[in-house]
Coordinates of C-alpha atoms and ligand atoms in Angstrom, one line a residue:
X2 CA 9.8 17.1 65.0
X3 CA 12.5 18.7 66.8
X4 CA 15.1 16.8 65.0
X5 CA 14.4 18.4 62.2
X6 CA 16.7 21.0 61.9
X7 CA 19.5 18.4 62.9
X8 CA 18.8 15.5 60.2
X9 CA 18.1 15.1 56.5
X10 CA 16.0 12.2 55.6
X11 CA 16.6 10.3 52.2
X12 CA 14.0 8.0 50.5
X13 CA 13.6 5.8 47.7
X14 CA 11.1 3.0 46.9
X15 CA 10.5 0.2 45.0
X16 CA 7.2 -0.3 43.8
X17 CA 5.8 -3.4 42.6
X18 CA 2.9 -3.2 40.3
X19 CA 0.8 -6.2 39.4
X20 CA 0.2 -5.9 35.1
X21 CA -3.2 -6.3 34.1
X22 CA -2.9 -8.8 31.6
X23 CA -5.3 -12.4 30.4
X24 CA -3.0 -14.8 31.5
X25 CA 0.2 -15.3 33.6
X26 CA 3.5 -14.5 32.8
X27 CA 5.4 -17.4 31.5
X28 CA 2.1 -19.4 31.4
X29 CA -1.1 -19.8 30.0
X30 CA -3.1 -19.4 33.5
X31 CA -5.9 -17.1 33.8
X32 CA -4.8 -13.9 36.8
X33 CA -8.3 -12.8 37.9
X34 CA -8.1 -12.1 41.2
X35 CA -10.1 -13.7 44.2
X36 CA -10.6 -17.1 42.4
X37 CA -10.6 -20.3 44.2
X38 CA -7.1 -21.3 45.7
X39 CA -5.2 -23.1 43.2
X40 CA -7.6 -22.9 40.9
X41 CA -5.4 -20.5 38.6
X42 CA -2.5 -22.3 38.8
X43 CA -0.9 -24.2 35.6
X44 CA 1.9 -26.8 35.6
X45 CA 4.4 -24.0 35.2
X46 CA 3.7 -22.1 38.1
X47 CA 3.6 -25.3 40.5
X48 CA 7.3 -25.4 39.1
X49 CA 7.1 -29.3 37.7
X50 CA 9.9 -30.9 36.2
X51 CA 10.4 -30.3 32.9
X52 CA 8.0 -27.4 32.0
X53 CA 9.2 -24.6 30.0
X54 CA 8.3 -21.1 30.7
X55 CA 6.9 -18.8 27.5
X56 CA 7.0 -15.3 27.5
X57 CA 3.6 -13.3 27.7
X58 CA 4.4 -10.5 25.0
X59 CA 1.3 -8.2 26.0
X60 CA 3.6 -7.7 29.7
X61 CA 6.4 -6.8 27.4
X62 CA 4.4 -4.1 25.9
X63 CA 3.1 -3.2 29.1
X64 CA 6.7 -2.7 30.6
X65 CA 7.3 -0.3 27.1
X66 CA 4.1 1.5 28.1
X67 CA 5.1 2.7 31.5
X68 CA 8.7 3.2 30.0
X69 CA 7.8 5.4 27.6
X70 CA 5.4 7.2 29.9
X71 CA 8.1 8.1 32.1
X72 CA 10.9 8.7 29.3
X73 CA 12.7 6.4 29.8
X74 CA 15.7 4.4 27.7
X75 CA 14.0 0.8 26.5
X76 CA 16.1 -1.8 26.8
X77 CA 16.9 -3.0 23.2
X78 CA 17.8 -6.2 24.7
X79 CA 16.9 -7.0 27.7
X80 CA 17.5 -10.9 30.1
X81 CA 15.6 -12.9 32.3
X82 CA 17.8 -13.6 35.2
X83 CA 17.1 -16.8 37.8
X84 CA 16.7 -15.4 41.6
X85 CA 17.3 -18.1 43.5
X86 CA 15.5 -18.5 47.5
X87 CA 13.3 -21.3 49.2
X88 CA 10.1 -20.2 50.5
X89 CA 7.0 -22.8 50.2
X90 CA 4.6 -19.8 48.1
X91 CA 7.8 -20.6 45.7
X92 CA 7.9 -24.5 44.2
X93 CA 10.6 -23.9 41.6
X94 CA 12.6 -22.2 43.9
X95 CA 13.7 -19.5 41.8
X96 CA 11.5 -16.7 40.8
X97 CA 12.5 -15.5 37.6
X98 CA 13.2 -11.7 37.0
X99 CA 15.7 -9.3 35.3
X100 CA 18.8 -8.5 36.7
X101 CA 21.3 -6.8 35.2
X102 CA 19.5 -5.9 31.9
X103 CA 16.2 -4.8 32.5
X104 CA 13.2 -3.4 30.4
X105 CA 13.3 -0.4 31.2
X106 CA 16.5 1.7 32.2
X107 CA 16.8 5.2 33.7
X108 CA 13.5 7.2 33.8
X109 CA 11.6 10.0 35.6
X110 CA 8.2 11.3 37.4
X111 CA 7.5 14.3 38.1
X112 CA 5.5 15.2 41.1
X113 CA 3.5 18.5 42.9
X114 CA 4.3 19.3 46.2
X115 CA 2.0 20.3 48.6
X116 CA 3.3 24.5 47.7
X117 CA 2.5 23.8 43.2
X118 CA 6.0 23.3 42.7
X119 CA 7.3 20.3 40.6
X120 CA 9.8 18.1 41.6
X121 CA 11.2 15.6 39.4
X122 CA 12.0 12.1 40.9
X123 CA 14.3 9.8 39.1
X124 CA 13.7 6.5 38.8
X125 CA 16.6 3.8 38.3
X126 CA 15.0 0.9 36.4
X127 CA 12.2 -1.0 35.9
X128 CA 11.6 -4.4 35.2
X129 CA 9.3 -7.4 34.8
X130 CA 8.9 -10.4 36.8
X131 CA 6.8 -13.6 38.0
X132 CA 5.0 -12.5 41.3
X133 CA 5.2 -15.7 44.3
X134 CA 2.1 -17.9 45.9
X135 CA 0.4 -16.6 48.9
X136 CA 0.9 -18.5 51.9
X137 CA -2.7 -18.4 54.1
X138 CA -2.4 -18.7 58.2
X139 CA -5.4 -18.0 59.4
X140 CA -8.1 -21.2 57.7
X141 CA -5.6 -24.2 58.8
X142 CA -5.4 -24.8 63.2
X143 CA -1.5 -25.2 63.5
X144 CA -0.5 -25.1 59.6
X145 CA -0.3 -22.8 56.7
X146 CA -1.7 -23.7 53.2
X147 CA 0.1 -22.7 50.3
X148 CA -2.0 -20.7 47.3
X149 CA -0.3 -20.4 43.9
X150 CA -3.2 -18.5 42.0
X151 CA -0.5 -15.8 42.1
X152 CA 2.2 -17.7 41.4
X153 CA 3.3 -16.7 37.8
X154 CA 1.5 -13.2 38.0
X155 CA 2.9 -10.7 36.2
X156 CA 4.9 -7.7 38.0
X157 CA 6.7 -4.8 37.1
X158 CA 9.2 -3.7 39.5
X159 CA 9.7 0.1 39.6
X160 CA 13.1 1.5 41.7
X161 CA 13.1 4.9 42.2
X162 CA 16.7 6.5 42.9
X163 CA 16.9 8.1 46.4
X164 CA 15.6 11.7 45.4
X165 CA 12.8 11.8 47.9
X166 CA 13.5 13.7 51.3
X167 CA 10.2 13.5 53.5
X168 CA 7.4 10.8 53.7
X169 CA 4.8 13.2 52.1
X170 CA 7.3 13.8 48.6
X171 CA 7.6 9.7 48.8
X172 CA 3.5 9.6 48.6
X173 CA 3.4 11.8 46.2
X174 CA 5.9 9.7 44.3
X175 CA 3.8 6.6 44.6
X176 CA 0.4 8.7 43.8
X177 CA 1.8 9.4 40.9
X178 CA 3.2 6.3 39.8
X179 CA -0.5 5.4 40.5
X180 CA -1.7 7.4 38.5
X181 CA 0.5 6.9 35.7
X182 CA -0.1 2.8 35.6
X183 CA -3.8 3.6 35.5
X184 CA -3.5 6.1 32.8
X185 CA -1.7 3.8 30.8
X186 CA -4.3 1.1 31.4
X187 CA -1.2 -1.5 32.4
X188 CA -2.8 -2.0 36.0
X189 CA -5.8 -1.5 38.2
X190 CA -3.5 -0.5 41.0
X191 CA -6.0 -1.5 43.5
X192 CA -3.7 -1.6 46.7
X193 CA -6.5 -3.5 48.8
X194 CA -6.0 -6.5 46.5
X195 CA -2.5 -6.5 46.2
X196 CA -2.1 -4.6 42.7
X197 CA 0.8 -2.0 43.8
X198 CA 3.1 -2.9 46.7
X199 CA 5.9 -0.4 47.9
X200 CA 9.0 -1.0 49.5
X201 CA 10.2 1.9 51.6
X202 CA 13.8 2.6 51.9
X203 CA 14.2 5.1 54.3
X204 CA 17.8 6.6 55.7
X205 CA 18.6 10.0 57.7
X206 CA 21.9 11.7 57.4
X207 CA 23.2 15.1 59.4
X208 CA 22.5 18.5 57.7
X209 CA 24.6 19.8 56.0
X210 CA 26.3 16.2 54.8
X211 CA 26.8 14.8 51.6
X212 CA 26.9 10.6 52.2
X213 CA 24.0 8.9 52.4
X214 CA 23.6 7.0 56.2
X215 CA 22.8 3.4 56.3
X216 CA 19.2 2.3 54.8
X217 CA 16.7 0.0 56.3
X218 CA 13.9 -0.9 53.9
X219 CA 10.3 -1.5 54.8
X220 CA 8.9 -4.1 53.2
X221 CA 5.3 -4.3 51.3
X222 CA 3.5 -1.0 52.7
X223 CA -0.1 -1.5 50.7
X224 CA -1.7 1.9 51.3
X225 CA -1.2 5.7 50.4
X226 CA -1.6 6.5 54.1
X227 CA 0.8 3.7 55.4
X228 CA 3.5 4.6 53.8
X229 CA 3.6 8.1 55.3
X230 CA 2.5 6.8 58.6
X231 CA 5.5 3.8 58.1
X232 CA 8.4 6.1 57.6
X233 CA 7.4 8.9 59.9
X234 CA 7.6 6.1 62.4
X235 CA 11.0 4.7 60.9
X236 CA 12.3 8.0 60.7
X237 CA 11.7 8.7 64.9
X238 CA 13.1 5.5 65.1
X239 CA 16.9 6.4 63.1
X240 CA 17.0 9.4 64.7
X241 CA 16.4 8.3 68.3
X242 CA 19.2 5.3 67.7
X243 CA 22.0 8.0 66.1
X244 CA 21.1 10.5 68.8
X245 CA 21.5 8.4 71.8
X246 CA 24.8 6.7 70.1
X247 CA 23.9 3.6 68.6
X248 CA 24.3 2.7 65.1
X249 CA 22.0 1.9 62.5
X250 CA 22.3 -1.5 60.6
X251 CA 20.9 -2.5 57.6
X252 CA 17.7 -4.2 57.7
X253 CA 14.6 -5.2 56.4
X254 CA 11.9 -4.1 58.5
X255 CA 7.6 -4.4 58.9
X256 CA 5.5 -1.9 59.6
X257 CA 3.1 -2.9 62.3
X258 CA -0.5 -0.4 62.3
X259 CA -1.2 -1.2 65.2
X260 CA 1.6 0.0 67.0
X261 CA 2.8 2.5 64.5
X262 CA 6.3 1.0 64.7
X263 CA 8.6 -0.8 62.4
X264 CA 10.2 -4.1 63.2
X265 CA 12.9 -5.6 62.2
X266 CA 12.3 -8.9 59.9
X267 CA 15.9 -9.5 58.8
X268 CA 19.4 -7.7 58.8
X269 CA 22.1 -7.5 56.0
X270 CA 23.8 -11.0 57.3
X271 CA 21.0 -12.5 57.2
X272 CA 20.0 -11.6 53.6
X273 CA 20.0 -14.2 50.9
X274 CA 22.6 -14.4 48.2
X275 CA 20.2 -15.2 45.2
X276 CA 22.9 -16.1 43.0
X277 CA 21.6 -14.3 39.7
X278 CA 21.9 -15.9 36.6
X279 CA 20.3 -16.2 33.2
X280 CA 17.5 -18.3 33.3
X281 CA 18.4 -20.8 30.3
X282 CA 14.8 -21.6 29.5
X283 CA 14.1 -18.4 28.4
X284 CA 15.8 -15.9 25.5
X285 CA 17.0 -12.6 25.7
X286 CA 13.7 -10.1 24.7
X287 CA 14.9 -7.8 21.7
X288 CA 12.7 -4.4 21.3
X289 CA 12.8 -3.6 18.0
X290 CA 12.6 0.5 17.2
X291 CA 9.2 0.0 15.3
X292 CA 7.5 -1.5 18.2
X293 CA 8.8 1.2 20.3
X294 CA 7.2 3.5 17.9
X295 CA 4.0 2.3 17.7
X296 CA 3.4 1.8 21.3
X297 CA 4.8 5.5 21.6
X298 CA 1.8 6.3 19.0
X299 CA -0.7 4.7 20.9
X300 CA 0.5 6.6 24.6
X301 CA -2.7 8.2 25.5
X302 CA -2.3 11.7 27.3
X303 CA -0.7 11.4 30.7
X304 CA -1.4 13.1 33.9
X305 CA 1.7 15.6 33.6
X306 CA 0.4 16.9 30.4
X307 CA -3.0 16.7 31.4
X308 CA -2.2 19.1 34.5
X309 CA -0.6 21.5 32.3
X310 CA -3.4 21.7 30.0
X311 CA -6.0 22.3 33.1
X312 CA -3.5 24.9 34.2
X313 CA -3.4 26.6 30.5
X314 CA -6.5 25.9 28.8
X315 CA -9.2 26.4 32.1
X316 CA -7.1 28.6 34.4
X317 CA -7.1 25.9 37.1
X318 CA -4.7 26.7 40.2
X319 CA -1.4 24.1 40.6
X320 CA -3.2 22.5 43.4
X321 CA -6.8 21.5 41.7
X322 CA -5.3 20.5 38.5
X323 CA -2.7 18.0 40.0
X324 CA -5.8 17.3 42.5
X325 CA -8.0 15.8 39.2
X326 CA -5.6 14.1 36.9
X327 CA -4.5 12.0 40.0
X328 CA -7.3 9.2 38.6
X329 CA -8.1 9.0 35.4
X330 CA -11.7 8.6 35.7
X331 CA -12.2 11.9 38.3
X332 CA -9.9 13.4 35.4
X333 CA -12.6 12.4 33.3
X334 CA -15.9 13.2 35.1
X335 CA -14.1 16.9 35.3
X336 CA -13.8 17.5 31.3
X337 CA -17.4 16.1 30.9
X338 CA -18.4 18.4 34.0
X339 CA -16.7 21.2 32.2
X340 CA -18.8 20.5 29.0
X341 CA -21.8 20.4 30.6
X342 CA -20.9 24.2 32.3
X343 CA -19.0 26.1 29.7
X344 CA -15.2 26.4 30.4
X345 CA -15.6 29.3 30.9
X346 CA -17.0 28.1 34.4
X347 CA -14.0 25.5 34.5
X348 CA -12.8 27.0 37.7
X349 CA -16.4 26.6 39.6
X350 CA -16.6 22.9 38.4
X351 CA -13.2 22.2 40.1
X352 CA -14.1 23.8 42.9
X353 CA -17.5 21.3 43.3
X354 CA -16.1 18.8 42.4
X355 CA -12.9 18.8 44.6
X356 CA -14.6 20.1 47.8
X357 CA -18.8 19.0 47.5
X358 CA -18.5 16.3 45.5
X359 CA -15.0 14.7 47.1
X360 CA -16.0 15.5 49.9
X361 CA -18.8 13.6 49.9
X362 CA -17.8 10.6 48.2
X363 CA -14.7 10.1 50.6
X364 CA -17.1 10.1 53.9
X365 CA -19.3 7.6 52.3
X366 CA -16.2 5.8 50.9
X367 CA -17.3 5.8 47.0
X368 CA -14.9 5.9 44.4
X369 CA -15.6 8.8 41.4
X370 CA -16.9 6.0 39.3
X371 CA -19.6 5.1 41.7
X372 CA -20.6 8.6 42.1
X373 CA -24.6 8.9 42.5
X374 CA -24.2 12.7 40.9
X375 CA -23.2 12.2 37.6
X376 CA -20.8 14.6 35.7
X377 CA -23.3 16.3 33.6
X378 CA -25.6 17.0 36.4
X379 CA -22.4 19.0 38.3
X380 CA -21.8 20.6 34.7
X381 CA -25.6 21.8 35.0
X382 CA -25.5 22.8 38.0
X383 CA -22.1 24.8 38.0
X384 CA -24.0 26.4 35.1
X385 CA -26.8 27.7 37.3
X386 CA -24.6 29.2 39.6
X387 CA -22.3 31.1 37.6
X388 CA -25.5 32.7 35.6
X389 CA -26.9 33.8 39.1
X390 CA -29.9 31.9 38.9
X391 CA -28.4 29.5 42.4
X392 CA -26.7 31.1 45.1
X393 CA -24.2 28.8 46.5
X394 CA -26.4 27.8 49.6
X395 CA -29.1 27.0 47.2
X396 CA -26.6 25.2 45.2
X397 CA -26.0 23.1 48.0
X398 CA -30.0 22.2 48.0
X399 CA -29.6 21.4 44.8
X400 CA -26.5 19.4 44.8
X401 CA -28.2 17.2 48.0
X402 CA -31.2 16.7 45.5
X403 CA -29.2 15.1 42.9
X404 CA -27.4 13.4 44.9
X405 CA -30.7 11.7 46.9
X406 CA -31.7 11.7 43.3
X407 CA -34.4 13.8 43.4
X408 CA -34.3 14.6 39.4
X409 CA -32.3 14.1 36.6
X410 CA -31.3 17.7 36.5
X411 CA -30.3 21.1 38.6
X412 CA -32.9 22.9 36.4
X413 CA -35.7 20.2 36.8
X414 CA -34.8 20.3 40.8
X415 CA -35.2 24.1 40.8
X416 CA -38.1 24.0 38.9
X417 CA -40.2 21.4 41.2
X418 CA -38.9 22.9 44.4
X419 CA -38.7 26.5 43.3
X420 CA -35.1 27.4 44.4
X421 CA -34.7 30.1 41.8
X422 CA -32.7 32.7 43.6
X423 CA -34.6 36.1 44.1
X424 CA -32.4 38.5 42.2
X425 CA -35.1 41.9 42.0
X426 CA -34.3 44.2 43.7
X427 CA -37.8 45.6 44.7
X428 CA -38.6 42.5 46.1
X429 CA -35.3 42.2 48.1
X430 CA -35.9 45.8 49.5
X431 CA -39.2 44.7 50.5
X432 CA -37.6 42.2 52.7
X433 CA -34.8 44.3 53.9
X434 CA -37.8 47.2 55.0
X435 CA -39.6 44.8 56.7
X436 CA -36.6 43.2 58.6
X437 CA -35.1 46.5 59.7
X438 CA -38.8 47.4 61.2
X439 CA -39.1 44.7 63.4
X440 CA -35.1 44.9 64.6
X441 CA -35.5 48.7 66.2
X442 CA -32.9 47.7 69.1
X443 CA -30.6 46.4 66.4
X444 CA -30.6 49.0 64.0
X445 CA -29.9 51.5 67.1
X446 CA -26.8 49.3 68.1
X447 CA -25.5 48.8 65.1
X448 CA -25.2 52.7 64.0
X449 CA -24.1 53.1 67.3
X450 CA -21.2 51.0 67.0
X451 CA -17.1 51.5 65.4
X452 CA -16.3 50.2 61.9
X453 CA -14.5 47.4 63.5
X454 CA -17.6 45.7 65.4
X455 CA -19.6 46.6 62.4
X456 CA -19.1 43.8 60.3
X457 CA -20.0 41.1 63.3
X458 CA -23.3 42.6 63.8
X459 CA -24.2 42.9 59.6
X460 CA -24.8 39.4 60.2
X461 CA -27.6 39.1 62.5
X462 CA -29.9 41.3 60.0
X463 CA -28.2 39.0 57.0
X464 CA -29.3 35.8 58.6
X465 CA -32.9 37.5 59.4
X466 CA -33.1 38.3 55.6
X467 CA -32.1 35.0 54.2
X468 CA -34.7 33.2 56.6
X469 CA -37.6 36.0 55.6
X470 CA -36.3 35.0 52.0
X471 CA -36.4 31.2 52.5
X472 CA -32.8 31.1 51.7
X473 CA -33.7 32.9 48.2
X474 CA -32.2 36.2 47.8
X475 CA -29.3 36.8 45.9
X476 CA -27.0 37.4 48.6
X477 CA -24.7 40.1 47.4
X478 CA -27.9 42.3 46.8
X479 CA -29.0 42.1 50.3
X480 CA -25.3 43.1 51.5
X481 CA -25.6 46.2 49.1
X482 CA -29.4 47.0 50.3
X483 CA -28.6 46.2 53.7
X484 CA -25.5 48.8 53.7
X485 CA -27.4 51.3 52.0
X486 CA -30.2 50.8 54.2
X487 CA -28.2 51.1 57.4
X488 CA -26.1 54.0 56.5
X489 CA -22.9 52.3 56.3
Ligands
ADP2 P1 18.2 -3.7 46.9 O1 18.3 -4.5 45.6 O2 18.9 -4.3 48.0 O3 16.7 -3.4 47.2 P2 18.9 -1.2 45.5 O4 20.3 -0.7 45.3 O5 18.2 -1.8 44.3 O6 18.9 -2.3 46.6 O7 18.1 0.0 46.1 C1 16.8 -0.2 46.5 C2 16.2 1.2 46.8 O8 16.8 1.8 47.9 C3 16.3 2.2 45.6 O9 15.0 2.8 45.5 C4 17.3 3.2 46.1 O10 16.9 4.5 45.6 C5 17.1 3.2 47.6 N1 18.3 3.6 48.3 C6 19.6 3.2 48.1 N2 20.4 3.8 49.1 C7 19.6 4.5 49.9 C8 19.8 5.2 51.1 N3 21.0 5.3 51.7 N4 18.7 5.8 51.7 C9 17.5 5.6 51.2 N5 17.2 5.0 50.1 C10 18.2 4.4 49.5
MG3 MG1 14.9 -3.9 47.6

């Protein structure tokens, strides 16, 4: 990036987050997702003649939820405004939103950068409206059919102000916002089925410069990797235009995987003028201050406090905690792990469960809650490490046992398969006696040798011991044996 030292970048988004509600917005239609086309779809979202719209109160609390969980104003009052556009997913031809009162007004999310620090990110509004139809072009030869399942669906549109200055900081931003809508049970967020949607709005500007340059905004970026991958490439794109003397225009643009390039759907001229106004069929929604306080009562603990309770009450570093509250449920399977291991061996859990556990889940693409190793079984395992009974390459055995499901437990694995982790000393020596014999040449070579070229050559008569030991002895013994031993 050798523009870097030449350009700031400057990005907000606009996340749109589908709200797990029974039914549709302003109708009584089921939202389950994956049904039937236009199976799910009422009089109301078709748009007929002479329907009225009623409001779905549980997506009013669910907009107060995520307000309240980013400490945010509630808007007292709040109005449905009419957005008017044709598009064939959209039969009314107005999708109704909120405008210029919304739910929820002027918020903010904090987020951990890739150092541990926080950064807070402010976010401008947030409010609720109907999601469109789905337009399909790949069953029909030569035509498109029109699906209105999600027609009436209930979203909540999230704007964040422009505080975010590199595509890594922006997925941070949306993890968390992630996060947070799972936390506060309002959505799945599952990006594969549409759930959360971001909007990228991505601008550069020269060092040192106050004004923000032209924005172009990339529309309906579905995963966490995409939107890095999206504005890197828009980013390449600004700076190559201003640098060779062209001008930026505003636009909204596509990002195209294939190509890793962003493409240009529509510029400013071209943009619609929706001609906001209240919708009539609907009346303002007035929050009254006691249901603001008992949603506040039922907030459950959210991932910002929940890092700063790993960090103070298990001695977690700023990198594993903000690692484990990022879901919920891995949050979860952590605290039961730490039960099952003492907190006092808090640390060791995180560590097996971020790098073994992760690791391993994410190459066989499982999610936490799938996870064939369940959370006590990595509490009882952590448990035999940190009392010495498992080194950590026995551990390993251990945790591949479990995981092939070869007993319900790290004790009842080492049990059966005798992994128990030879910690005498006499019998360690034995080994050590009997290596050193048959390694004459070695011995010779290694007292022969500097300090520096030492350490290399410790290794050979380590990796003798552990075979001799089956992979058994306690391997810090061996090093102290081994350097007594040797003389060094
Ligand atoms: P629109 O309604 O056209 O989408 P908004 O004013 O609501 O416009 O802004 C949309 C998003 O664009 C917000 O998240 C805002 O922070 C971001 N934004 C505004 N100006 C810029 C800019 N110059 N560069 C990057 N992002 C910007
Ligand atoms: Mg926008």
């Amino acid at each position: 990036m050798s523009w870097a030292s030449d350009w700031d970048v400057v990005i907000g988004l606009e996340v749109h987050v589908q709200l797990a509600t029974q039914s549709k917005i302003f109708s009584g239609s089921p939202t389950a997702f994956g049904a039937e086309p236009n199976t799910q779809a009422s009089l109301v979202d078709l748009g007929m003649p002479g329907v009225l719209p009623v409001l779905n109160a549980e997506a009013v609390k669910m907009a107060v939820r995520f307000g309240l969980g980013i400490d945010a104003e509630i808007g007292r009052k709040s109005v449905f405004a009419r957005k008017n556009y044709f598009y064939p997913d959209l039969p009314k031809g107005y999708q109704i939103s909120q405008y210029e009162l919304p739910i929820v007004g002027k918020g903010h999310v904090d987020i951990t950068l890739d150092d541990g620090t926080v950064k807070r990110i402010g976010v401008t509004r947030a409010h609720l409206e109907e999601d469109a139809g789905k337009s399909l072009h790949e069953d029909f030869q030569g035509m498109s059919g029109i699906d209105l399942n999600r027609a009436g669906t209930p979203l909540l549109e999230i704007v964040s102000e422009p505080d975010m200055r590199n595509a890594k900081e922006a997925v941070a931003y949306a993890r968390a916002i992630h996060a947070l809508i799972r936390y506060l049970g309002i959505s799945d967020g599952n990006m594969n089925e549409g759930s959360m949607r971001c909007d990228c709005n991505v601008s550069i500007r020269p060092k040192g410069t106050e004004a923000f340059g032209t924005r172009r905004e990339i529309k309906n970026v579905n995963s966490f990797r995409f939107i890095e991958k999206a504005i890197n490439a828009e980013v390449e794109w600004q700076v190559e235009q201003l640098e060779s003397g062209r001008k930026i225009q505003q636009a909204t643009v596509l990002y195209d995987p294939a190509t890793n390039t962003t493409r240009a759907m529509r510029t400013k001229e071209e943009a619609n003028d929706y001609r906001y106004f209240p919708d009539p069929d609907l009346l303002p929604v007035v929050v009254s201050e006691a249901f603001i306080e008992e949603v506040l009562r039922a907030l459950p603990e959210l991932p910002e406090a929940k890092r700063a309770r790993f960090i103070s009450e298990f001695g977690l570093g700023d990198y594993d905690a903000a690692r484990l509250v990022g879901d919920k449920d891995l949050a979860q399977f952590f605290e039961t792990a730490v039960q099952a291991a003492g907190s006092a061996n808090a640390k060791l859990v995180a560590n097996w469960t971020i790098s073994e556990l992760l690791g391993r889940l994410n190459a066989d693409e499982k999610e936490i809650t799938d996870s064939p190793v369940a959370a006590g079984q990595i509490g009882g395992l952590v448990a035999r490490i940190a009392d010495g009974t498992l080194s950590s390459k026995l551990a390993k055995t251990v945790f591949d046992a479990l995981w092939n499901g070869e007993g319900p437990t790290a004790d009842a694995i080492i049990e059966a398969r005798g992994l128990k982790q030879v910690s005498d000393s006499g019998a360690i020596e034995a080994i050590v006696d009997k290596v050193l014999a048959a390694s004459a040449a070695q011995v010779e070579d290694y007292r022969a040798s500097d300090e520096s070229k030492r350490k290399k050559k410790l290794g050979f008569f380590v990796g003798q011991i552990m075979k001799e030991s089956q992979g058994k002895a306690n391997p810090q013994q061996v090093n102290e044996i081994l350097l007594r031993k040797l003389g060094g």
